[in-house]
Structures are given as C-alpha cells and as structure tokens.
Amino acid sequence: MGVLEHKPVKIKLNNSSASGMYILLKEDEARYTTENETRPPNRIYRIQVAVEAVYNNKRCRGKLSFQIQKGTSIAKAVSSLLGNREEMKETLRTKGTLSTEKKIFTKIDTKDRKLSSVYEAWITGKKINQSYNTIRIYESCYNTHLIKLRNRIIDELTEDDIQNLINSMITKSKSPSTINVVKMVMKPLLELNDVHLNWKKIILPKNDKKRTFKGSDEDAKKITKALLEYPHPIMRGVFAFLLSGRRIGETLQLEYKHINFRDGTFTLPKEITKTKTSPTYVLTPLLLNAIKSQKTTKGKVFDLKRDAANYHFHKTMTSIGVHGMVMHDLRSMVAVVSLRNGADIYAVSKMLSHKLLATTEKAYLGDGTERAIEAQNTFNALMDKPDEIIDVDIEEDEFTALKNIYPDATDKKIYTIIEMMK
C-alpha cells in the first residue's frame, strides 16, 4: 500500500548526471537544497532509472528501481547507479527489453556421490553468488589438481588422499597459495554433502609472505615506460589500467556499458570485483586514450584472454631485465611508490578499492617501522637546516576536522570514522 503512495519525481543535480533518474517520494517529501538540488528523505528510499535505446530500428524504453540506504546523499546514490544505467541501455540495444531471462541450471542427481558429480553441483551453486575471479580460481584448482580424484566416491575419501594430493603439488613446486585452494574447495564441498574430514591432520604449507614491490622509483619508472610503450595496442591499454591500480580480472572484463564518457567515469559491477562492490573511478586521459586506441566499440573493451595477457607481460618484463614479477604486482608497485612519495594511506586504499583501510595498512605498512624511520629521517633533515623557514598552507580536510573534534582518537580510528561516513 505504501509503495503505491510514492510517485516518481525527477532528480535535480547541477552536474546533469541524473538524466533519466527519478526519486520515489510521497507528495509531502519533495525537498531541495539551497542550490536547488534534490534532497533525500530521512529513510530508505528508491530511485527509478528510465532509459531508452534503439533495437532493430525500433525505439524501446524501460525502467528499473533501486533501493538506496538511509543517509545516502542523492549525488552519491546517482553516482553509484551510473553503471546500472549504461548496462540497462546496452541490454535494451541487444535484447529490446529489460526483462531478465530465467536462469536454467543443470539438474542435480543427489544420489551420485562421485566427486565429479558433487563438484558440478557445488560449483553451480557457487556461480550464483560468487565473483567471476573466485569461480575461475576454484575451477582451475579442480581441472588441474582435483581432477585426479574425480571418479572417487566422496564418502570413501580420507585425510591421506588429500595429503597425498597436497604432497604431489609441493613436489611440483606449486605455490602455497595455489595449494591452499584445495582446502578452500574440498572442505565446504565435502561438508555440504555430510562428509567431515579432520582437517587438523592435513598439513598445508604456509601462505607466501605478502608480495610487496621492493624496487626503487627508478625501477618503477623503467617498468612503467616499457608497459606504456608496448607495441601491442590491446595489451598497452590493459597495462594502462593495471597501472591505475586495477586488477587484471576486472580490466579484462571491462565493457563499454560500464563506461560513462559524458561524466568521464567508469563503474565496475560488483559481479566482477573482488570486494563485491561497484566502485566508480575517474577516466583519466591515460585511460581514455587506452580505450580510444581499441578497435572495438561495444562489448568488452579489451578483447584478450588472460593467458595472452600473461604472455605479453612476461615478454615485456624480460625485455628490460625484470624477473619474478606477475601482473598483480603492478598494484603493489603503484601503492608502494605512491606511499613512498607522500600519498596518504587512505587515498591509496581508495585507489586500490580495498573495503577496509586495515587491508591496505597490513599489506603496505606492516608494523609501521618503515614509516617511523621515514618520519625520523624527514625530521633529521629538517633539523640540519635550522635557518630555513618552511611555509605550509594547510587545508582542513575530513581527517583534520575529525581530529580536532576527537583529539585523543588514533589515526586508525579517525580513518575508520571517515569510511563509515562514506
């Protein structure tokens, strides 16, 4: 009954980003700021997105509504929906309707207790709510290693079977992170089917220490130059996105429908991000040129397989005498060099789209020893020049303002408050 009382009211934002968006309000809820921009109601609310596109020479229209959490500003809500709007347009262009097709899954035979059958049922369920990259890791583990057990009845599997498989992987010099995926797959798969092994008896190698870029700024410049001058246009574009902190899986799945050229942004749908969020990033001139240099104009921006991307990356690194790096290390390189040259840890965390500031701190600050030494060296350098007067203009940002209010709070707590406010 309450939903019927809500009527669509066109959203007003001075940056014109809310085209085709309406807020669903009761008659007495329409409010505007002093800048004549729509103000949200003090409750959970919904935004309706209306789009149109040409399908088979016929103009089609469609609309969907999205629930927005209480306290979310209109500007932030609209920004989060830009990717959905472009996706809706693309759906209309290709299908002529926004109606979703019913998903059809393979029929599962619960009486078949072979690992191959049980795995198919398990991975089918995972595909419903897990990210593409997670599914890729699971399937790679099964198809490469667990496939040896495919004809075994799961009720007959023992701790020794799993341990022997792990020992075989260690003998083949597989990395600890690769080996540990065996438990990530087998434990939930077996327990879902009422098979409980004593995993305390199974010895797994400790995970590799977090990979962190150890090179100098000059090394980073050499690597960046080689990547951005690589002759292959598709891979050169991929490198540009990796050097902005994006993950390779996100980059290779980036589609034109995720890009808003008018606003100069791109939004990654939660289905392809590790954090299962939909972050929006600025389309810098470097990234815009990377996109424009592609021959494609719809679908995926970079028409390339992951294996091919790996080949081109290692070819580039070999050409400049850099060994032992993988593509994911470029995220570390961007973060480390940024922090080393004065970037704020909070800004770096946002660039890498970490859900928690603690993730960035743990990965790149460790116990803080290096930063403490860095601060001491800065102070000592300043003391060596006692007559030099340094004039600094300080802009009161969110951190400074909150620090003034809560002077006894630690920096970590202040950043946590900022994240909650976002």
CSV table of C-alpha atoms in Angstrom, one decimal:
chain,number,residue,atom,x,y,z
A,1,MET,CA,0.0,0.0,0.0
A,2,GLY,CA,2.8,2.4,1.0
A,3,VAL,CA,4.7,1.8,-2.3
A,4,LEU,CA,1.7,2.9,-4.3
A,5,GLU,CA,1.8,6.3,-2.5
A,6,HIS,CA,5.2,7.0,-3.8
A,7,LYS,CA,5.4,8.9,-7.1
A,8,PRO,CA,8.5,9.5,-9.3
A,9,VAL,CA,9.9,13.0,-9.0
A,10,LYS,CA,12.7,14.0,-11.4
A,11,ILE,CA,16.0,14.2,-9.6
A,12,LYS,CA,17.8,17.6,-9.9
A,13,LEU,CA,21.6,17.7,-9.8
A,14,ASN,CA,23.5,20.7,-11.1
A,15,ASN,CA,26.1,18.5,-12.8
A,16,SER,CA,23.3,16.9,-15.0
A,17,SER,CA,24.4,13.4,-14.1
A,18,ALA,CA,20.9,12.3,-13.0
A,19,SER,CA,19.4,12.2,-16.5
A,20,GLY,CA,16.5,9.7,-16.6
A,21,MET,CA,16.6,9.2,-12.9
A,22,TYR,CA,13.6,9.8,-10.6
A,23,ILE,CA,13.3,9.6,-6.8
A,24,LEU,CA,10.1,7.9,-5.5
A,25,LEU,CA,8.5,10.1,-2.9
A,26,LYS,CA,5.3,10.8,-1.1
A,27,GLU,CA,3.6,14.1,-2.0
A,28,ASP,CA,4.9,16.0,1.0
A,29,GLU,CA,8.5,14.6,0.8
A,30,ALA,CA,9.9,16.7,-2.1
A,31,ARG,CA,12.8,18.8,-0.6
A,32,TYR,CA,15.6,20.7,-2.3
A,33,THR,CA,18.9,22.2,-1.1
A,34,THR,CA,19.8,25.9,-1.3
A,35,GLU,CA,21.5,25.0,-4.7
A,36,ASN,CA,18.1,23.7,-5.9
A,37,GLU,CA,19.3,20.1,-5.9
A,38,THR,CA,17.1,17.2,-4.7
A,39,ARG,CA,17.4,16.3,-1.0
A,40,PRO,CA,16.8,12.7,0.0
A,41,PRO,CA,14.1,11.8,2.6
A,42,ASN,CA,15.2,10.6,6.0
A,43,ARG,CA,14.6,7.0,5.3
A,44,ILE,CA,15.5,4.1,3.0
A,45,TYR,CA,14.3,5.3,-0.5
A,46,ARG,CA,14.2,4.2,-4.1
A,47,ILE,CA,15.5,5.7,-7.3
A,48,GLN,CA,13.9,4.8,-10.6
A,49,VAL,CA,16.1,4.7,-13.6
A,50,ALA,CA,14.5,5.1,-17.0
A,51,VAL,CA,16.4,4.5,-20.3
A,52,GLU,CA,15.7,4.2,-24.0
A,53,ALA,CA,17.6,2.7,-26.9
A,54,VAL,CA,17.2,1.6,-30.5
A,55,TYR,CA,16.6,-2.1,-31.0
A,56,ASN,CA,16.1,-3.5,-34.6
A,57,ASN,CA,15.3,0.1,-35.8
A,58,LYS,CA,12.7,0.5,-33.1
A,59,ARG,CA,13.0,2.8,-30.1
A,60,CYS,CA,12.5,0.8,-26.9
A,61,ARG,CA,12.0,2.1,-23.3
A,62,GLY,CA,12.5,0.5,-19.9
A,63,LYS,CA,12.8,1.4,-16.3
A,64,LEU,CA,14.1,-0.3,-13.1
A,65,SER,CA,14.1,0.9,-9.5
A,66,PHE,CA,16.9,0.5,-7.0
A,67,GLN,CA,16.8,0.7,-3.2
A,68,ILE,CA,19.1,3.3,-1.6
A,69,GLN,CA,20.2,3.1,2.1
A,70,LYS,CA,19.1,5.8,4.6
A,71,GLY,CA,21.5,8.6,4.9
A,72,THR,CA,22.9,8.3,1.3
A,73,SER,CA,23.2,11.6,-0.5
A,74,ILE,CA,21.5,12.0,-3.8
A,75,ALA,CA,24.8,12.7,-5.5
A,76,LYS,CA,26.4,9.5,-4.2
A,77,ALA,CA,23.3,7.4,-5.0
A,78,VAL,CA,23.2,8.7,-8.6
A,79,SER,CA,26.9,8.1,-9.0
A,80,SER,CA,26.5,4.5,-7.8
A,81,LEU,CA,23.7,4.0,-10.4
A,82,LEU,CA,25.6,5.3,-13.5
A,83,GLY,CA,26.9,1.9,-14.3
A,84,ASN,CA,23.5,0.3,-14.0
A,85,ARG,CA,22.0,3.0,-16.3
A,86,GLU,CA,24.6,2.2,-19.0
A,87,GLU,CA,24.1,-1.6,-18.5
A,88,MET,CA,20.3,-1.1,-18.9
A,89,LYS,CA,20.9,0.8,-22.2
A,90,GLU,CA,23.1,-1.9,-23.5
A,91,THR,CA,20.5,-4.5,-22.6
A,92,LEU,CA,17.8,-2.6,-24.5
A,93,ARG,CA,20.1,-2.3,-27.5
A,94,THR,CA,20.8,-6.0,-27.6
A,95,LYS,CA,17.5,-7.5,-26.4
A,96,GLY,CA,14.9,-4.8,-26.7
A,97,THR,CA,13.7,-5.4,-23.2
A,98,LEU,CA,14.9,-5.2,-19.6
A,99,SER,CA,13.1,-8.4,-18.6
A,100,THR,CA,15.6,-10.9,-17.3
A,101,GLU,CA,15.7,-14.4,-18.6
A,102,LYS,CA,15.1,-17.3,-16.3
A,103,LYS,CA,18.4,-18.9,-15.4
A,104,ILE,CA,18.5,-22.6,-16.1
A,105,PHE,CA,20.8,-24.8,-14.1
A,106,THR,CA,21.8,-28.4,-14.8
A,107,LYS,CA,19.6,-30.9,-12.9
A,108,ILE,CA,21.5,-32.3,-9.9
A,109,ASP,CA,21.4,-36.0,-9.0
A,110,THR,CA,22.0,-36.1,-5.2
A,111,LYS,CA,22.4,-39.9,-5.3
A,112,ASP,CA,25.6,-39.7,-7.4
A,113,ARG,CA,28.4,-39.4,-4.9
A,114,LYS,CA,31.3,-39.3,-7.3
A,115,LEU,CA,33.5,-36.2,-6.8
A,116,SER,CA,32.9,-35.1,-10.4
A,117,SER,CA,29.2,-35.0,-9.9
A,118,VAL,CA,29.2,-33.5,-6.5
A,119,TYR,CA,31.7,-30.8,-7.7
A,120,GLU,CA,29.4,-29.9,-10.6
A,121,ALA,CA,26.5,-29.4,-8.1
A,122,TRP,CA,28.7,-27.4,-5.8
A,123,ILE,CA,30.2,-25.1,-8.4
A,124,THR,CA,26.8,-24.5,-10.0
A,125,GLY,CA,25.6,-23.1,-6.6
A,126,LYS,CA,28.7,-21.0,-6.2
A,127,LYS,CA,28.2,-19.4,-9.6
A,128,ILE,CA,25.0,-17.8,-8.3
A,129,ASN,CA,26.7,-15.6,-5.7
A,130,GLN,CA,30.4,-15.7,-6.2
A,131,SER,CA,32.6,-13.4,-8.3
A,132,TYR,CA,33.9,-14.4,-11.7
A,133,ASN,CA,37.5,-14.4,-10.4
A,134,THR,CA,36.7,-16.7,-7.4
A,135,ILE,CA,34.9,-19.2,-9.7
A,136,ARG,CA,37.9,-19.1,-12.0
A,137,ILE,CA,40.3,-20.0,-9.2
A,138,TYR,CA,38.0,-22.8,-8.0
A,139,GLU,CA,37.7,-24.3,-11.5
A,140,SER,CA,41.4,-24.0,-12.2
A,141,CYS,CA,42.1,-26.0,-9.0
A,142,TYR,CA,39.6,-28.7,-9.9
A,143,ASN,CA,40.6,-29.0,-13.5
A,144,THR,CA,44.3,-29.0,-12.8
A,145,HIS,CA,44.7,-30.9,-9.5
A,146,LEU,CA,41.4,-32.3,-8.0
A,147,ILE,CA,40.6,-33.9,-11.3
A,148,LYS,CA,42.7,-36.9,-10.2
A,149,LEU,CA,40.1,-37.7,-7.7
A,150,ARG,CA,37.1,-37.2,-10.0
A,151,ASN,CA,36.0,-40.9,-10.0
A,152,ARG,CA,36.3,-41.4,-6.3
A,153,ILE,CA,33.2,-41.7,-4.1
A,154,ILE,CA,33.4,-38.8,-1.7
A,155,ASP,CA,32.3,-41.0,1.3
A,156,GLU,CA,35.5,-43.0,0.7
A,157,LEU,CA,37.9,-40.1,0.7
A,158,THR,CA,40.3,-39.9,3.6
A,159,GLU,CA,42.7,-37.4,5.1
A,160,ASP,CA,45.5,-39.4,3.4
A,161,ASP,CA,44.0,-38.8,0.0
A,162,ILE,CA,44.0,-35.1,0.4
A,163,GLN,CA,47.5,-35.1,2.0
A,164,ASN,CA,48.9,-37.2,-0.9
A,165,LEU,CA,47.4,-34.7,-3.4
A,166,ILE,CA,49.0,-31.8,-1.5
A,167,ASN,CA,52.4,-33.5,-1.3
A,168,SER,CA,52.2,-34.1,-5.0
A,169,MET,CA,51.6,-30.4,-5.6
A,170,ILE,CA,54.5,-29.5,-3.3
A,171,THR,CA,56.8,-31.8,-5.2
A,172,LYS,CA,55.8,-30.0,-8.4
A,173,SER,CA,56.8,-26.7,-6.7
A,174,LYS,CA,53.3,-25.3,-6.7
A,175,SER,CA,53.0,-22.1,-4.6
A,176,PRO,CA,51.4,-22.3,-1.1
A,177,SER,CA,48.6,-20.0,-2.2
A,178,THR,CA,47.8,-22.4,-5.1
A,179,ILE,CA,47.9,-25.5,-2.8
A,180,ASN,CA,45.7,-23.9,-0.2
A,181,VAL,CA,42.8,-23.6,-2.7
A,182,VAL,CA,42.5,-27.4,-2.4
A,183,LYS,CA,41.1,-26.8,1.1
A,184,MET,CA,39.0,-23.9,0.0
A,185,VAL,CA,37.2,-26.2,-2.4
A,186,MET,CA,37.2,-29.6,-0.8
A,187,LYS,CA,36.2,-28.6,2.8
A,188,PRO,CA,32.9,-26.8,2.0
A,189,LEU,CA,32.2,-29.2,-0.8
A,190,LEU,CA,32.5,-32.3,1.4
A,191,GLU,CA,30.8,-30.8,4.4
A,192,LEU,CA,27.8,-29.7,2.3
A,193,ASN,CA,27.5,-33.4,1.5
A,194,ASP,CA,27.9,-34.6,5.1
A,195,VAL,CA,31.5,-35.8,4.7
A,196,HIS,CA,33.7,-34.5,7.5
A,197,LEU,CA,37.4,-34.9,7.4
A,198,ASN,CA,39.8,-34.0,10.2
A,199,TRP,CA,41.5,-31.1,8.6
A,200,LYS,CA,43.8,-30.7,11.5
A,201,LYS,CA,45.5,-33.9,10.4
A,202,ILE,CA,46.2,-32.4,6.9
A,203,ILE,CA,49.3,-30.3,6.7
A,204,LEU,CA,49.2,-27.4,4.3
A,205,PRO,CA,52.1,-25.1,3.5
A,206,LYS,CA,52.0,-21.6,5.0
A,207,ASN,CA,50.9,-19.0,2.6
A,208,ASP,CA,53.6,-16.9,0.8
A,209,LYS,CA,54.5,-13.7,2.6
A,210,LYS,CA,52.6,-10.8,1.1
A,211,ARG,CA,54.2,-9.8,-2.2
A,212,THR,CA,55.4,-6.2,-2.0
A,213,PHE,CA,57.3,-4.2,-4.6
A,214,LYS,CA,60.9,-3.8,-3.4
A,215,GLY,CA,62.3,-1.8,-6.3
A,216,SER,CA,63.3,1.8,-6.5
A,217,ASP,CA,61.4,4.7,-8.0
A,218,GLU,CA,63.7,4.4,-11.0
A,219,ASP,CA,62.8,0.7,-11.4
A,220,ALA,CA,59.2,1.7,-11.3
A,221,LYS,CA,59.7,4.3,-14.0
A,222,LYS,CA,61.5,1.8,-16.2
A,223,ILE,CA,58.7,-0.7,-15.8
A,224,THR,CA,56.0,1.9,-16.5
A,225,LYS,CA,57.8,3.2,-19.6
A,226,ALA,CA,58.2,-0.3,-21.0
A,227,LEU,CA,54.5,-1.1,-20.4
A,228,LEU,CA,53.1,2.1,-21.8
A,229,GLU,CA,55.3,1.9,-24.9
A,230,TYR,CA,54.5,-1.7,-25.6
A,231,PRO,CA,53.6,-2.1,-29.3
A,232,HIS,CA,50.6,-4.3,-28.9
A,233,PRO,CA,47.6,-1.8,-28.7
A,234,ILE,CA,45.2,-4.0,-26.8
A,235,MET,CA,47.8,-5.0,-24.2
A,236,ARG,CA,49.1,-1.5,-24.0
A,237,GLY,CA,45.6,-0.4,-23.0
A,238,VAL,CA,45.4,-3.2,-20.4
A,239,PHE,CA,48.7,-2.1,-18.9
A,240,ALA,CA,47.4,1.5,-18.6
A,241,PHE,CA,44.5,0.2,-16.4
A,242,LEU,CA,46.8,-2.0,-14.4
A,243,LEU,CA,49.0,1.0,-13.7
A,244,SER,CA,45.9,2.8,-12.2
A,245,GLY,CA,45.6,0.1,-9.6
A,246,ARG,CA,43.0,-2.1,-11.3
A,247,ARG,CA,43.1,-5.9,-11.1
A,248,ILE,CA,43.7,-7.9,-14.3
A,249,GLY,CA,40.4,-9.8,-13.9
A,250,GLU,CA,38.5,-6.5,-13.6
A,251,THR,CA,40.3,-5.0,-16.6
A,252,LEU,CA,39.7,-7.9,-19.0
A,253,GLN,CA,36.0,-7.9,-18.1
A,254,LEU,CA,35.6,-4.2,-18.5
A,255,GLU,CA,32.8,-3.5,-21.1
A,256,TYR,CA,31.7,-0.3,-22.8
A,257,LYS,CA,28.4,-0.4,-20.9
A,258,HIS,CA,30.5,0.2,-17.7
A,259,ILE,CA,31.9,3.5,-19.1
A,260,ASN,CA,30.2,6.9,-18.9
A,261,PHE,CA,32.1,9.0,-21.4
A,262,ARG,CA,30.0,12.1,-20.7
A,263,ASP,CA,30.8,12.1,-17.0
A,264,GLY,CA,34.4,10.8,-17.5
A,265,THR,CA,33.9,7.8,-15.2
A,266,PHE,CA,33.7,4.0,-15.3
A,267,THR,CA,31.9,1.8,-12.8
A,268,LEU,CA,32.8,-1.8,-12.3
A,269,PRO,CA,29.8,-4.0,-11.5
A,270,LYS,CA,30.0,-6.0,-8.2
A,271,GLU,CA,29.8,-9.3,-10.2
A,272,ILE,CA,33.4,-8.8,-11.4
A,273,THR,CA,35.1,-7.2,-8.4
A,274,LYS,CA,36.9,-9.0,-5.6
A,275,THR,CA,35.2,-6.9,-2.9
A,276,LYS,CA,31.7,-7.5,-4.4
A,277,THR,CA,31.1,-3.7,-4.6
A,278,SER,CA,30.5,-1.4,-7.5
A,279,PRO,CA,33.3,1.2,-7.3
A,280,THR,CA,33.3,4.2,-9.7
A,281,TYR,CA,36.7,5.6,-11.0
A,282,VAL,CA,37.7,8.7,-12.9
A,283,LEU,CA,38.5,8.1,-16.5
A,284,THR,CA,41.9,9.8,-16.7
A,285,PRO,CA,43.4,11.0,-20.0
A,286,LEU,CA,45.7,7.9,-20.0
A,287,LEU,CA,42.8,5.5,-19.5
A,288,LEU,CA,40.6,7.4,-22.1
A,289,ASN,CA,43.4,7.1,-24.7
A,290,ALA,CA,43.8,3.5,-23.8
A,291,ILE,CA,40.1,2.9,-24.6
A,292,LYS,CA,40.1,5.0,-27.8
A,293,SER,CA,43.1,3.1,-29.2
A,294,GLN,CA,41.0,-0.1,-29.3
A,295,LYS,CA,39.2,-1.2,-32.4
A,296,THR,CA,36.2,-2.4,-30.5
A,297,THR,CA,33.2,0.0,-29.8
A,298,LYS,CA,30.9,-2.4,-27.9
A,299,GLY,CA,31.1,-5.4,-25.7
A,300,LYS,CA,34.5,-5.9,-23.9
A,301,VAL,CA,36.9,-3.1,-24.2
A,302,PHE,CA,40.0,-5.3,-24.3
A,303,ASP,CA,39.4,-8.4,-26.5
A,304,LEU,CA,42.1,-10.5,-24.9
A,305,LYS,CA,42.4,-13.8,-22.9
A,306,ARG,CA,44.2,-13.9,-19.6
A,307,ASP,CA,46.9,-16.3,-20.9
A,308,ALA,CA,47.7,-14.0,-23.7
A,309,ALA,CA,47.9,-11.1,-21.2
A,310,ASN,CA,50.4,-13.1,-19.1
A,311,TYR,CA,52.5,-13.8,-22.2
A,312,HIS,CA,52.7,-10.2,-23.2
A,313,PHE,CA,53.5,-9.1,-19.6
A,314,HIS,CA,56.4,-11.5,-19.1
A,315,LYS,CA,57.7,-10.7,-22.6
A,316,THR,CA,57.8,-7.0,-21.6
A,317,MET,CA,59.5,-7.7,-18.3
A,318,THR,CA,62.1,-10.0,-19.8
A,319,SER,CA,62.9,-7.3,-22.4
A,320,ILE,CA,64.0,-4.9,-19.6
A,321,GLY,CA,65.7,-7.5,-17.4
A,322,VAL,CA,63.0,-7.7,-14.7
A,323,HIS,CA,62.2,-11.2,-13.5
A,324,GLY,CA,59.9,-12.7,-10.9
A,325,MET,CA,57.1,-10.2,-11.3
A,326,VAL,CA,53.5,-11.1,-12.1
A,327,MET,CA,50.8,-8.7,-13.3
A,328,HIS,CA,49.2,-8.4,-9.9
A,329,ASP,CA,52.5,-7.0,-8.6
A,330,LEU,CA,51.8,-3.8,-10.5
A,331,ARG,CA,49.1,-3.0,-7.9
A,332,SER,CA,51.8,-3.3,-5.2
A,333,MET,CA,54.2,-1.1,-7.3
A,334,VAL,CA,51.6,1.6,-7.7
A,335,ALA,CA,50.8,1.6,-4.0
A,336,VAL,CA,54.3,1.4,-2.7
A,337,VAL,CA,55.6,4.2,-4.9
A,338,SER,CA,52.6,6.4,-4.2
A,339,LEU,CA,53.1,6.0,-0.4
A,340,ARG,CA,56.9,6.4,-0.7
A,341,ASN,CA,56.3,9.8,-2.4
A,342,GLY,CA,53.8,11.2,0.2
A,343,ALA,CA,50.4,9.8,-0.8
A,344,ASP,CA,48.0,9.4,2.1
A,345,ILE,CA,47.3,5.8,3.1
A,346,TYR,CA,43.5,6.5,2.9
A,347,ALA,CA,43.8,7.7,-0.7
A,348,VAL,CA,45.9,4.7,-1.7
A,349,SER,CA,43.3,2.4,-0.1
A,350,LYS,CA,40.5,4.0,-2.1
A,351,MET,CA,42.6,3.8,-5.3
A,352,LEU,CA,43.1,0.0,-4.7
A,353,SER,CA,39.3,-0.3,-3.8
A,354,HIS,CA,40.1,-2.1,-0.6
A,355,LYS,CA,37.0,-2.5,1.6
A,356,LEU,CA,38.9,-1.8,4.8
A,357,LEU,CA,41.7,0.6,5.5
A,358,ALA,CA,43.3,-2.1,7.6
A,359,THR,CA,43.8,-4.2,4.4
A,360,THR,CA,46.0,-1.5,2.9
A,361,GLU,CA,47.8,-0.9,6.2
A,362,LYS,CA,48.6,-4.6,6.7
A,363,ALA,CA,49.8,-5.0,3.1
A,364,TYR,CA,51.9,-1.9,2.7
A,365,LEU,CA,52.7,-0.5,6.2
A,366,GLY,CA,53.4,-3.7,8.1
A,367,ASP,CA,54.1,-2.8,11.7
A,368,GLY,CA,54.8,0.8,10.8
A,369,THR,CA,58.6,0.6,11.3
A,370,GLU,CA,59.5,1.8,7.9
A,371,ARG,CA,57.1,4.8,8.1
A,372,ALA,CA,58.6,5.6,11.6
A,373,ILE,CA,62.1,5.6,10.1
A,374,GLU,CA,60.9,7.7,7.2
A,375,ALA,CA,59.4,10.3,9.6
A,376,GLN,CA,62.6,10.4,11.7
A,377,ASN,CA,64.7,10.9,8.6
A,378,THR,CA,62.5,13.7,7.5
A,379,PHE,CA,62.7,15.3,10.9
A,380,ASN,CA,66.5,15.0,11.0
A,381,ALA,CA,66.8,16.5,7.5
A,382,LEU,CA,64.8,19.4,8.7
A,383,MET,CA,67.0,19.8,11.8
A,384,ASP,CA,70.1,20.0,9.6
A,385,LYS,CA,68.6,23.2,8.1
A,386,PRO,CA,67.6,25.3,11.3
A,387,ASP,CA,67.5,28.6,9.5
A,388,GLU,CA,65.2,27.5,6.7
A,389,ILE,CA,61.6,28.7,7.2
A,390,ILE,CA,59.0,26.4,5.7
A,391,ASP,CA,55.6,27.9,5.0
A,392,VAL,CA,52.9,25.4,4.5
A,393,ASP,CA,49.3,26.1,3.7
A,394,ILE,CA,47.0,23.6,5.5
A,395,GLU,CA,43.7,22.7,4.1
A,396,GLU,CA,41.3,21.3,6.7
A,397,ASP,CA,40.0,18.1,5.2
A,398,GLU,CA,37.8,15.4,6.8
A,399,PHE,CA,40.7,13.9,8.7
A,400,THR,CA,41.8,17.2,10.2
A,401,ALA,CA,38.3,18.3,11.1
A,402,LEU,CA,37.6,15.0,12.9
A,403,LYS,CA,41.0,15.1,14.6
A,404,ASN,CA,40.1,18.5,16.0
A,405,ILE,CA,36.8,17.1,17.4
A,406,TYR,CA,38.4,13.9,18.7
A,407,PRO,CA,42.0,14.8,19.6
A,408,ASP,CA,42.5,11.6,21.6
A,409,ALA,CA,41.5,9.2,18.8
A,410,THR,CA,44.1,7.3,17.0
A,411,ASP,CA,44.7,8.0,13.2
A,412,LYS,CA,43.3,4.5,12.5
A,413,LYS,CA,40.0,5.3,14.4
A,414,ILE,CA,39.7,8.6,12.5
A,415,TYR,CA,40.1,6.8,9.1
A,416,THR,CA,37.5,4.2,10.3
A,417,ILE,CA,35.0,7.0,11.1
A,418,ILE,CA,35.7,8.5,7.6
A,419,GLU,CA,35.0,5.2,5.9
A,420,MET,CA,31.7,4.8,7.9
A,421,MET,CA,30.7,8.4,6.8
A,422,LYS,CA,31.3,7.5,3.2
